[in-house]
Amino acid sequence: MTASPRANELLSIVAHAADAKQATDMVALDVTGPTPYADIFFLATGRNERNVQAIASEIEEKMIEAGAKPMRREGRAEGRWILLDFGHVVAHIFHEEDRLYYSLDRLWSDCPVIPIEIVAPAQPEADSV
């Protein structure tokens, strides 16, 4: 089984929101096989606690705009590992140290990786004289 079209649509929103706040090491895993409660785990890293919180806030804002309300939130106050559960997609935003320590990438390494495409906005062409 693979992630649903809705889950992939939500992943795109999550990834763009995270990228807008300078998230790094973004990874999406198709967890439909081992988990009955989600299609995709999205993992991203922030530079510090404030950045982690900013990434999570941007993701939550954009997902709510898309009609996906969070079912659960964990870790917002600490800003070390914030979990946002949107049903189809669960976003994990980590501080760099916590990402290495908990190593979810390794724990879920048997799950297929879903490519994340961030399309940059088109640059206006310069007028030639």
Tab-separated table of N, CA, C and O in Angstrom:
chain	number	residue	atom	x	y	z
A	1	MET	N	0.842	-1.178	0.000
A	1	MET	CA	0.000	0.000	0.000
A	1	MET	C	0.889	1.244	0.000
A	1	MET	O	1.967	1.235	0.575
A	2	THR	N	0.441	2.300	-0.626
A	2	THR	CA	1.215	3.536	-0.657
A	2	THR	C	0.377	4.690	-0.115
A	2	THR	O	-0.834	4.570	0.039
A	3	ALA	N	1.048	5.799	0.135
A	3	ALA	CA	0.381	6.979	0.672
A	3	ALA	C	-0.727	7.439	-0.265
A	3	ALA	O	-0.593	7.387	-1.483
A	4	SER	N	-1.816	7.894	0.319
A	4	SER	CA	-2.975	8.342	-0.460
A	4	SER	C	-2.664	9.652	-1.183
A	4	SER	O	-1.752	10.394	-0.801
A	5	PRO	N	-3.439	9.948	-2.234
A	5	PRO	CA	-3.256	11.232	-2.930
A	5	PRO	C	-3.408	12.429	-1.987
A	5	PRO	O	-2.673	13.400	-2.084
A	6	ARG	N	-4.366	12.352	-1.056
A	6	ARG	CA	-4.553	13.450	-0.089
A	6	ARG	C	-3.313	13.601	0.792
A	6	ARG	O	-2.875	14.723	1.078
A	7	ALA	N	-2.731	12.494	1.218
A	7	ALA	CA	-1.521	12.557	2.041
A	7	ALA	C	-0.379	13.210	1.269
A	7	ALA	O	0.357	14.041	1.814
A	8	ASN	N	-0.238	12.869	-0.003
A	8	ASN	CA	0.811	13.476	-0.826
A	8	ASN	C	0.565	14.970	-1.038
A	8	ASN	O	1.511	15.761	-1.056
A	9	GLU	N	-0.692	15.346	-1.180
A	9	GLU	CA	-1.044	16.758	-1.313
A	9	GLU	C	-0.664	17.511	-0.029
A	9	GLU	O	-0.072	18.595	-0.076
A	10	LEU	N	-0.996	16.926	1.121
A	10	LEU	CA	-0.664	17.548	2.401
A	10	LEU	C	0.846	17.597	2.627
A	10	LEU	O	1.370	18.566	3.181
A	11	LEU	N	1.554	16.569	2.174
A	11	LEU	CA	3.010	16.564	2.287
A	11	LEU	C	3.614	17.762	1.565
A	11	LEU	O	4.523	18.414	2.076
A	12	SER	N	3.108	18.067	0.396
A	12	SER	CA	3.611	19.206	-0.359
A	12	SER	C	3.434	20.499	0.432
A	12	SER	O	4.335	21.343	0.481
A	13	ILE	N	2.289	20.662	1.073
A	13	ILE	CA	2.022	21.854	1.883
A	13	ILE	C	2.982	21.915	3.064
A	13	ILE	O	3.573	22.962	3.349
A	14	VAL	N	3.145	20.787	3.751
A	14	VAL	CA	4.042	20.724	4.902
A	14	VAL	C	5.474	21.061	4.482
A	14	VAL	O	6.157	21.861	5.129
A	15	ALA	N	5.938	20.462	3.400
A	15	ALA	CA	7.323	20.670	2.952
A	15	ALA	C	7.566	22.117	2.552
A	15	ALA	O	8.606	22.698	2.900
A	16	HIS	N	6.629	22.723	1.830
A	16	HIS	CA	6.796	24.125	1.432
A	16	HIS	C	6.790	25.041	2.651
A	16	HIS	O	7.569	26.002	2.708
A	17	ALA	N	5.931	24.759	3.611
A	17	ALA	CA	5.878	25.577	4.828
A	17	ALA	C	7.189	25.454	5.608
A	17	ALA	O	7.735	26.453	6.078
A	18	ALA	N	7.697	24.245	5.728
A	18	ALA	CA	8.960	24.032	6.450
A	18	ALA	C	10.107	24.721	5.732
A	18	ALA	O	10.954	25.372	6.351
A	19	ASP	N	10.126	24.600	4.411
A	19	ASP	CA	11.180	25.231	3.622
A	19	ASP	C	11.143	26.752	3.765
A	19	ASP	O	12.187	27.400	3.816
A	20	ALA	N	9.959	27.319	3.862
A	20	ALA	CA	9.812	28.767	4.002
A	20	ALA	C	10.446	29.282	5.289
A	20	ALA	O	10.814	30.453	5.379
A	21	LYS	N	10.598	28.425	6.274
A	21	LYS	CA	11.210	28.804	7.547
A	21	LYS	C	12.608	28.195	7.708
A	21	LYS	O	13.106	28.018	8.807
A	22	GLN	N	13.229	27.861	6.601
A	22	GLN	CA	14.609	27.364	6.532
A	22	GLN	C	14.836	26.037	7.256
A	22	GLN	O	15.890	25.808	7.854
A	23	ALA	N	13.873	25.139	7.186
A	23	ALA	CA	14.077	23.786	7.706
A	23	ALA	C	15.141	23.096	6.863
A	23	ALA	O	15.264	23.368	5.669
A	24	THR	N	15.894	22.212	7.477
A	24	THR	CA	16.909	21.446	6.759
A	24	THR	C	16.635	19.956	6.922
A	24	THR	O	15.787	19.553	7.713
A	25	ASP	N	17.372	19.164	6.161
A	25	ASP	CA	17.290	17.697	6.257
A	25	ASP	C	15.851	17.182	6.205
A	25	ASP	O	15.463	16.314	6.988
A	26	MET	N	15.065	17.694	5.272
A	26	MET	CA	13.669	17.267	5.168
A	26	MET	C	13.590	15.888	4.525
A	26	MET	O	14.194	15.644	3.485
A	27	VAL	N	12.843	15.002	5.179
A	27	VAL	CA	12.660	13.641	4.707
A	27	VAL	C	11.187	13.274	4.883
A	27	VAL	O	10.580	13.599	5.902
A	28	ALA	N	10.616	12.596	3.895
A	28	ALA	CA	9.248	12.083	3.995
A	28	ALA	C	9.301	10.575	3.833
A	28	ALA	O	9.929	10.060	2.914
A	29	LEU	N	8.658	9.882	4.748
A	29	LEU	CA	8.641	8.421	4.735
A	29	LEU	C	7.214	7.913	4.573
A	29	LEU	O	6.301	8.376	5.264
A	30	ASP	N	7.029	6.969	3.677
A	30	ASP	CA	5.727	6.323	3.484
A	30	ASP	C	5.601	5.235	4.553
A	30	ASP	O	6.258	4.204	4.486
A	31	VAL	N	4.760	5.506	5.560
A	31	VAL	CA	4.606	4.571	6.680
A	31	VAL	C	3.289	3.810	6.625
A	31	VAL	O	2.814	3.296	7.635
A	32	THR	N	2.698	3.707	5.437
A	32	THR	CA	1.413	3.015	5.315
A	32	THR	C	1.520	1.537	5.667
A	32	THR	O	0.558	0.955	6.152
A	33	GLY	N	2.670	0.925	5.408
A	33	GLY	CA	2.852	-0.491	5.717
A	33	GLY	C	2.826	-0.781	7.212
A	33	GLY	O	1.990	-1.529	7.701
A	34	PRO	N	3.738	-0.174	7.972
A	34	PRO	CA	3.824	-0.524	9.395
A	34	PRO	C	2.845	0.199	10.317
A	34	PRO	O	2.678	-0.215	11.456
A	35	THR	N	2.199	1.278	9.876
A	35	THR	CA	1.309	2.007	10.790
A	35	THR	C	-0.103	2.128	10.229
A	35	THR	O	-0.281	2.447	9.063
A	36	PRO	N	-1.096	1.914	11.057
A	36	PRO	CA	-2.479	2.063	10.609
A	36	PRO	C	-2.998	3.493	10.783
A	36	PRO	O	-4.069	3.822	10.317
A	37	TYR	N	-2.233	4.361	11.439
A	37	TYR	CA	-2.746	5.675	11.807
A	37	TYR	C	-2.219	6.835	10.967
A	37	TYR	O	-2.672	7.963	11.135
A	38	ALA	N	-1.292	6.612	10.078
A	38	ALA	CA	-0.759	7.696	9.240
A	38	ALA	C	-0.257	7.121	7.928
A	38	ALA	O	0.062	5.941	7.833
A	39	ASP	N	-0.174	7.972	6.909
A	39	ASP	CA	0.393	7.583	5.623
A	39	ASP	C	1.849	8.025	5.506
A	39	ASP	O	2.667	7.337	4.923
A	40	ILE	N	2.130	9.223	6.036
A	40	ILE	CA	3.456	9.817	5.850
A	40	ILE	C	3.978	10.398	7.156
A	40	ILE	O	3.245	11.080	7.875
A	41	PHE	N	5.245	10.131	7.424
A	41	PHE	CA	5.985	10.827	8.477
A	41	PHE	C	6.889	11.826	7.768
A	41	PHE	O	7.650	11.452	6.873
A	42	PHE	N	6.785	13.090	8.150
A	42	PHE	CA	7.651	14.139	7.624
A	42	PHE	C	8.620	14.518	8.731
A	42	PHE	O	8.206	14.779	9.867
A	43	LEU	N	9.909	14.506	8.420
A	43	LEU	CA	10.944	14.857	9.390
A	43	LEU	C	11.707	16.067	8.876
A	43	LEU	O	12.057	16.116	7.684
A	44	ALA	N	11.962	17.021	9.766
A	44	ALA	CA	12.730	18.206	9.393
A	44	ALA	C	13.509	18.687	10.606
A	44	ALA	O	13.158	18.374	11.751
A	45	THR	N	14.553	19.459	10.340
A	45	THR	CA	15.430	19.951	11.396
A	45	THR	C	15.452	21.468	11.395
A	45	THR	O	15.499	22.097	10.336
A	46	GLY	N	15.438	22.025	12.608
A	46	GLY	CA	15.612	23.460	12.798
A	46	GLY	C	16.931	23.719	13.502
A	46	GLY	O	17.460	22.854	14.200
A	47	ARG	N	17.471	24.924	13.312
A	47	ARG	CA	18.787	25.270	13.858
A	47	ARG	C	18.790	25.434	15.372
A	47	ARG	O	19.790	25.175	16.032
A	48	ASN	N	17.690	25.915	15.916
A	48	ASN	CA	17.600	26.162	17.358
A	48	ASN	C	16.129	26.090	17.759
A	48	ASN	O	15.266	25.874	16.911
A	49	GLU	N	15.851	26.278	19.045
A	49	GLU	CA	14.485	26.133	19.537
A	49	GLU	C	13.514	27.101	18.852
A	49	GLU	O	12.402	26.717	18.491
A	50	ARG	N	13.939	28.347	18.667
A	50	ARG	CA	13.053	29.326	18.025
A	50	ARG	C	12.758	28.934	16.585
A	50	ARG	O	11.633	29.089	16.109
A	51	ASN	N	13.764	28.442	15.881
A	51	ASN	CA	13.564	28.024	14.502
A	51	ASN	C	12.628	26.817	14.439
A	51	ASN	O	11.746	26.754	13.575
A	52	VAL	N	12.803	25.869	15.349
A	52	VAL	CA	11.922	24.693	15.407
A	52	VAL	C	10.474	25.141	15.617
A	52	VAL	O	9.559	24.687	14.933
A	53	GLN	N	10.269	26.081	16.538
A	53	GLN	CA	8.922	26.578	16.810
A	53	GLN	C	8.352	27.342	15.614
A	53	GLN	O	7.167	27.201	15.291
A	54	ALA	N	9.198	28.115	14.931
A	54	ALA	CA	8.741	28.861	13.751
A	54	ALA	C	8.337	27.912	12.626
A	54	ALA	O	7.323	28.134	11.948
A	55	ILE	N	9.117	26.861	12.418
A	55	ILE	CA	8.794	25.865	11.392
A	55	ILE	C	7.447	25.213	11.710
A	55	ILE	O	6.573	25.109	10.849
A	56	ALA	N	7.279	24.797	12.962
A	56	ALA	CA	6.026	24.142	13.364
A	56	ALA	C	4.835	25.086	13.210
A	56	ALA	O	3.775	24.672	12.726
A	57	SER	N	4.999	26.340	13.582
A	57	SER	CA	3.905	27.310	13.460
A	57	SER	C	3.511	27.520	12.002
A	57	SER	O	2.326	27.579	11.671
A	58	GLU	N	4.512	27.615	11.129
A	58	GLU	CA	4.235	27.815	9.701
A	58	GLU	C	3.521	26.597	9.113
A	58	GLU	O	2.565	26.735	8.337
A	59	ILE	N	3.971	25.413	9.484
A	59	ILE	CA	3.318	24.187	9.010
A	59	ILE	C	1.870	24.156	9.465
A	59	ILE	O	0.953	23.925	8.666
A	60	GLU	N	1.656	24.420	10.743
A	60	GLU	CA	0.294	24.370	11.276
A	60	GLU	C	-0.599	25.408	10.589
A	60	GLU	O	-1.730	25.105	10.194
A	61	GLU	N	-0.102	26.609	10.401
A	61	GLU	CA	-0.880	27.658	9.749
A	61	GLU	C	-1.279	27.265	8.325
A	61	GLU	O	-2.444	27.387	7.933
A	62	LYS	N	-0.318	26.781	7.548
A	62	LYS	CA	-0.595	26.425	6.149
A	62	LYS	C	-1.515	25.206	6.057
A	62	LYS	O	-2.350	25.128	5.151
A	63	MET	N	-1.371	24.269	6.975
A	63	MET	CA	-2.237	23.088	6.952
A	63	MET	C	-3.673	23.455	7.320
A	63	MET	O	-4.620	22.953	6.712
A	64	ILE	N	-3.841	24.342	8.280
A	64	ILE	CA	-5.189	24.784	8.649
A	64	ILE	C	-5.832	25.509	7.479
A	64	ILE	O	-7.013	25.301	7.176
A	65	GLU	N	-5.037	26.350	6.778
A	65	GLU	CA	-5.551	27.027	5.583
A	65	GLU	C	-6.010	26.012	4.535
A	65	GLU	O	-6.953	26.271	3.787
A	66	ALA	N	-5.360	24.852	4.479
A	66	ALA	CA	-5.702	23.805	3.508
A	66	ALA	C	-6.827	22.897	4.014
A	66	ALA	O	-7.200	21.938	3.346
A	67	GLY	N	-7.351	23.184	5.198
A	67	GLY	CA	-8.457	22.404	5.735
A	67	GLY	C	-8.051	21.197	6.555
A	67	GLY	O	-8.892	20.369	6.890
A	68	ALA	N	-6.785	21.078	6.890
A	68	ALA	CA	-6.299	19.949	7.700
A	68	ALA	C	-5.981	20.455	9.102
A	68	ALA	O	-4.987	21.140	9.308
A	69	LYS	N	-6.824	20.122	10.032
A	69	LYS	CA	-6.612	20.578	11.409
A	69	LYS	C	-5.775	19.554	12.178
A	69	LYS	O	-5.930	18.348	11.996
A	70	PRO	N	-4.886	20.046	13.035
A	70	PRO	CA	-4.060	19.112	13.813
A	70	PRO	C	-4.903	18.326	14.812
A	70	PRO	O	-5.751	18.892	15.498
A	71	MET	N	-4.663	17.019	14.849
A	71	MET	CA	-5.356	16.159	15.797
A	71	MET	C	-4.625	16.153	17.136
A	71	MET	O	-5.247	16.008	18.183
A	72	ARG	N	-3.284	16.277	17.059
A	72	ARG	CA	-2.439	16.292	18.259
A	72	ARG	C	-1.243	17.184	18.021
A	72	ARG	O	-0.724	17.265	16.912
A	73	ARG	N	-0.795	17.816	19.113
A	73	ARG	CA	0.431	18.608	19.106
A	73	ARG	C	1.218	18.226	20.343
A	73	ARG	O	0.655	18.135	21.423
A	74	GLU	N	2.501	18.062	20.198
A	74	GLU	CA	3.362	17.742	21.331
A	74	GLU	C	4.657	18.528	21.217
A	74	GLU	O	5.175	18.702	20.114
A	75	GLY	N	5.202	18.985	22.335
A	75	GLY	CA	6.540	19.540	22.391
A	75	GLY	C	6.711	20.988	21.994
A	75	GLY	O	7.839	21.469	21.905
A	76	ARG	N	5.623	21.715	21.786
A	76	ARG	CA	5.747	23.106	21.322
A	76	ARG	C	6.492	23.978	22.337
A	76	ARG	O	7.337	24.788	21.951
A	77	ALA	N	6.222	23.836	23.600
A	77	ALA	CA	6.824	24.700	24.620
A	77	ALA	C	8.345	24.565	24.671
A	77	ALA	O	9.065	25.554	24.798
A	78	GLU	N	8.832	23.333	24.532
A	78	GLU	CA	10.269	23.108	24.633
A	78	GLU	C	11.006	23.466	23.344
A	78	GLU	O	12.152	23.890	23.375
A	79	GLY	N	10.392	23.249	22.204
A	79	GLY	CA	11.011	23.570	20.927
A	79	GLY	C	12.173	22.669	20.558
A	79	GLY	O	13.048	23.062	19.797
A	80	ARG	N	12.187	21.453	21.081
A	80	ARG	CA	13.266	20.509	20.782
A	80	ARG	C	12.802	19.456	19.770
A	80	ARG	O	13.534	19.087	18.879
A	81	TRP	N	11.592	18.943	19.969
A	81	TRP	CA	10.972	17.987	19.041
A	81	TRP	C	9.480	18.272	19.081
A	81	TRP	O	8.806	18.004	20.071
A	82	ILE	N	8.981	18.860	18.023
A	82	ILE	CA	7.555	19.176	17.952
A	82	ILE	C	6.898	18.188	16.997
A	82	ILE	O	7.369	17.987	15.883
A	83	LEU	N	5.836	17.572	17.467
A	83	LEU	CA	5.077	16.617	16.671
A	83	LEU	C	3.726	17.243	16.366
A	83	LEU	O	3.044	17.719	17.269
A	84	LEU	N	3.379	17.267	15.090
A	84	LEU	CA	2.075	17.751	14.640
A	84	LEU	C	1.405	16.620	13.868
A	84	LEU	O	1.886	16.203	12.820
A	85	ASP	N	0.297	16.128	14.394
A	85	ASP	CA	-0.412	15.001	13.789
A	85	ASP	C	-1.637	15.528	13.043
A	85	ASP	O	-2.559	16.055	13.649
A	86	PHE	N	-1.603	15.382	11.719
A	86	PHE	CA	-2.714	15.819	10.881
A	86	PHE	C	-3.489	14.632	10.314
A	86	PHE	O	-4.207	14.769	9.329
A	87	GLY	N	-3.344	13.471	10.913
A	87	GLY	CA	-4.044	12.287	10.423
A	87	GLY	C	-3.260	11.588	9.337
A	87	GLY	O	-2.507	10.661	9.618
A	88	HIS	N	-3.384	12.047	8.111
A	88	HIS	CA	-2.649	11.443	7.001
A	88	HIS	C	-1.141	11.671	7.116
A	88	HIS	O	-0.353	10.818	6.725
A	89	VAL	N	-0.774	12.844	7.618
A	89	VAL	CA	0.634	13.227	7.719
A	89	VAL	C	0.953	13.597	9.161
A	89	VAL	O	0.214	14.354	9.793
A	90	VAL	N	2.068	13.056	9.666
A	90	VAL	CA	2.569	13.425	10.978
A	90	VAL	C	3.909	14.114	10.762
A	90	VAL	O	4.830	13.529	10.184
A	91	ALA	N	3.987	15.383	11.181
A	91	ALA	CA	5.216	16.156	11.014
A	91	ALA	C	6.022	16.129	12.313
A	91	ALA	O	5.476	16.381	13.387
A	92	HIS	N	7.299	15.804	12.188
A	92	HIS	CA	8.234	15.808	13.306
A	92	HIS	C	9.279	16.885	13.008
A	92	HIS	O	10.031	16.759	12.040
A	93	ILE	N	9.315	17.934	13.820
A	93	ILE	CA	10.290	18.992	13.620
A	93	ILE	C	11.250	18.941	14.806
A	93	ILE	O	10.842	19.077	15.954
A	94	PHE	N	12.521	18.727	14.495
A	94	PHE	CA	13.529	18.495	15.515
A	94	PHE	C	14.555	19.615	15.604
A	94	PHE	O	14.913	20.226	14.598
A	95	HIS	N	15.091	19.807	16.794
A	95	HIS	CA	16.341	20.534	16.990
A	95	HIS	C	17.426	19.578	16.493
A	95	HIS	O	17.274	18.356	16.570
A	96	GLU	N	18.535	20.107	15.980
A	96	GLU	CA	19.591	19.265	15.397
A	96	GLU	C	20.038	18.135	16.332
A	96	GLU	O	20.149	16.982	15.909
A	97	GLU	N	20.276	18.455	17.598
A	97	GLU	CA	20.762	17.445	18.555
A	97	GLU	C	19.732	16.342	18.779
A	97	GLU	O	20.070	15.166	18.850
A	98	ASP	N	18.478	16.732	18.896
A	98	ASP	CA	17.419	15.752	19.143
A	98	ASP	C	17.178	14.867	17.925
A	98	ASP	O	16.857	13.690	18.064
A	99	ARG	N	17.343	15.423	16.734
A	99	ARG	CA	17.189	14.625	15.504
A	99	ARG	C	18.216	13.496	15.494
A	99	ARG	O	17.896	12.349	15.175
A	100	LEU	N	19.451	13.828	15.868
A	100	LEU	CA	20.498	12.806	15.916
A	100	LEU	C	20.242	11.797	17.030
A	100	LEU	O	20.415	10.595	16.843
A	101	TYR	N	19.833	12.278	18.191
A	101	TYR	CA	19.635	11.402	19.340
A	101	TYR	C	18.509	10.390	19.104
A	101	TYR	O	18.684	9.196	19.323
A	102	TYR	N	17.346	10.868	18.671
A	102	TYR	CA	16.196	9.971	18.497
A	102	TYR	C	16.256	9.176	17.201
A	102	TYR	O	15.661	8.110	17.106
A	103	SER	N	16.927	9.686	16.205
A	103	SER	CA	17.212	8.975	14.962
A	103	SER	C	15.994	8.251	14.364
A	103	SER	O	16.070	7.067	14.045
A	104	LEU	N	14.901	8.982	14.199
A	104	LEU	CA	13.709	8.370	13.593
A	104	LEU	C	13.990	7.892	12.172
A	104	LEU	O	13.389	6.916	11.722
A	105	ASP	N	14.909	8.585	11.501
A	105	ASP	CA	15.281	8.160	10.144
A	105	ASP	C	15.758	6.703	10.164
A	105	ASP	O	15.421	5.911	9.294
A	106	ARG	N	16.539	6.365	11.170
A	106	ARG	CA	17.071	5.004	11.283
A	106	ARG	C	15.973	4.038	11.731
A	106	ARG	O	15.858	2.932	11.212
A	107	LEU	N	15.153	4.458	12.684
A	107	LEU	CA	14.087	3.586	13.186
A	107	LEU	C	13.099	3.186	12.087
A	107	LEU	O	12.593	2.077	12.083
A	108	TRP	N	12.839	4.102	11.167
A	108	TRP	CA	11.880	3.860	10.098
A	108	TRP	C	12.579	3.629	8.764
A	108	TRP	O	11.979	3.799	7.697
A	109	SER	N	13.828	3.216	8.795
A	109	SER	CA	14.633	3.085	7.569
A	109	SER	C	14.093	2.043	6.586
A	109	SER	O	14.446	2.073	5.409
A	110	ASP	N	13.242	1.142	7.042
A	110	ASP	CA	12.678	0.150	6.130
A	110	ASP	C	11.481	0.699	5.342
A	110	ASP	O	10.972	0.032	4.440
A	111	CYS	N	11.058	1.931	5.637
A	111	CYS	CA	9.941	2.554	4.926
A	111	CYS	C	10.459	3.297	3.692
A	111	CYS	O	11.520	3.921	3.734
A	112	PRO	N	9.701	3.257	2.605
A	112	PRO	CA	10.122	3.968	1.397
A	112	PRO	C	10.184	5.485	1.613
A	112	PRO	O	9.328	6.055	2.287
A	113	VAL	N	11.192	6.092	1.033
A	113	VAL	CA	11.329	7.546	1.082
A	113	VAL	C	10.491	8.140	-0.048
A	113	VAL	O	10.503	7.643	-1.174
A	114	ILE	N	9.757	9.185	0.273
A	114	ILE	CA	8.956	9.896	-0.723
A	114	ILE	C	9.744	11.132	-1.124
A	114	ILE	O	10.122	11.934	-0.258
A	115	PRO	N	10.001	11.318	-2.410
A	115	PRO	CA	10.746	12.516	-2.834
A	115	PRO	C	9.992	13.796	-2.479
A	115	PRO	O	8.774	13.874	-2.629
A	116	ILE	N	10.739	14.772	-2.001
A	116	ILE	CA	10.171	16.079	-1.685
A	116	ILE	C	10.678	17.058	-2.726
A	116	ILE	O	11.883	17.201	-2.914
A	117	GLU	N	9.743	17.701	-3.414
A	117	GLU	CA	10.120	18.678	-4.431
A	117	GLU	C	9.692	20.068	-3.979
A	117	GLU	O	8.512	20.312	-3.754
A	118	ILE	N	10.676	20.930	-3.830
A	118	ILE	CA	10.416	22.330	-3.500
A	118	ILE	C	10.719	23.126	-4.758
A	118	ILE	O	11.863	23.192	-5.203
A	119	VAL	N	9.695	23.687	-5.345
A	119	VAL	CA	9.861	24.457	-6.567
A	119	VAL	C	10.049	25.921	-6.206
A	119	VAL	O	9.197	26.516	-5.512
A	120	ALA	N	11.167	26.489	-6.632
A	120	ALA	CA	11.434	27.898	-6.369
A	120	ALA	C	10.536	28.757	-7.241
A	120	ALA	O	10.220	28.384	-8.366
A	121	PRO	N	10.122	29.921	-6.727
A	121	PRO	CA	9.307	30.809	-7.552
A	121	PRO	C	10.085	31.283	-8.769
A	121	PRO	O	11.290	31.434	-8.715
A	122	ALA	N	9.381	31.491	-9.858
A	122	ALA	CA	10.026	31.934	-11.094
A	122	ALA	C	10.601	33.325	-10.902
A	122	ALA	O	9.980	34.195	-10.294
A	123	GLN	N	11.816	33.519	-11.401
A	123	GLN	CA	12.475	34.824	-11.321
A	123	GLN	C	12.031	35.670	-12.513
A	123	GLN	O	12.007	35.194	-13.647
A	124	PRO	N	11.700	36.952	-12.258
A	124	PRO	CA	11.333	37.803	-13.391
A	124	PRO	C	12.532	38.028	-14.296
A	124	PRO	O	13.662	38.125	-13.833
A	125	GLU	N	12.267	38.067	-15.586
A	125	GLU	CA	13.355	38.269	-16.534
A	125	GLU	C	13.763	39.738	-16.540
A	125	GLU	O	12.915	40.630	-16.447
A	126	ALA	N	15.052	39.971	-16.632
A	126	ALA	CA	15.554	41.347	-16.688
A	126	ALA	C	15.250	41.931	-18.068
A	126	ALA	O	15.338	41.243	-19.086
A	127	ASP	N	14.897	43.198	-18.079
A	127	ASP	CA	14.636	43.880	-19.347
A	127	ASP	C	15.957	44.123	-20.063
A	127	ASP	O	16.931	44.566	-19.461
A	128	SER	N	15.989	43.791	-21.311
A	128	SER	CA	17.215	44.058	-22.079
A	128	SER	C	17.059	45.387	-22.797
A	128	SER	O	15.997	45.731	-23.286
A	129	VAL	N	18.144	46.123	-22.831
A	129	VAL	CA	18.116	47.447	-23.445
A	129	VAL	C	18.767	47.440	-24.773
A	129	VAL	O	19.652	46.796	-25.108
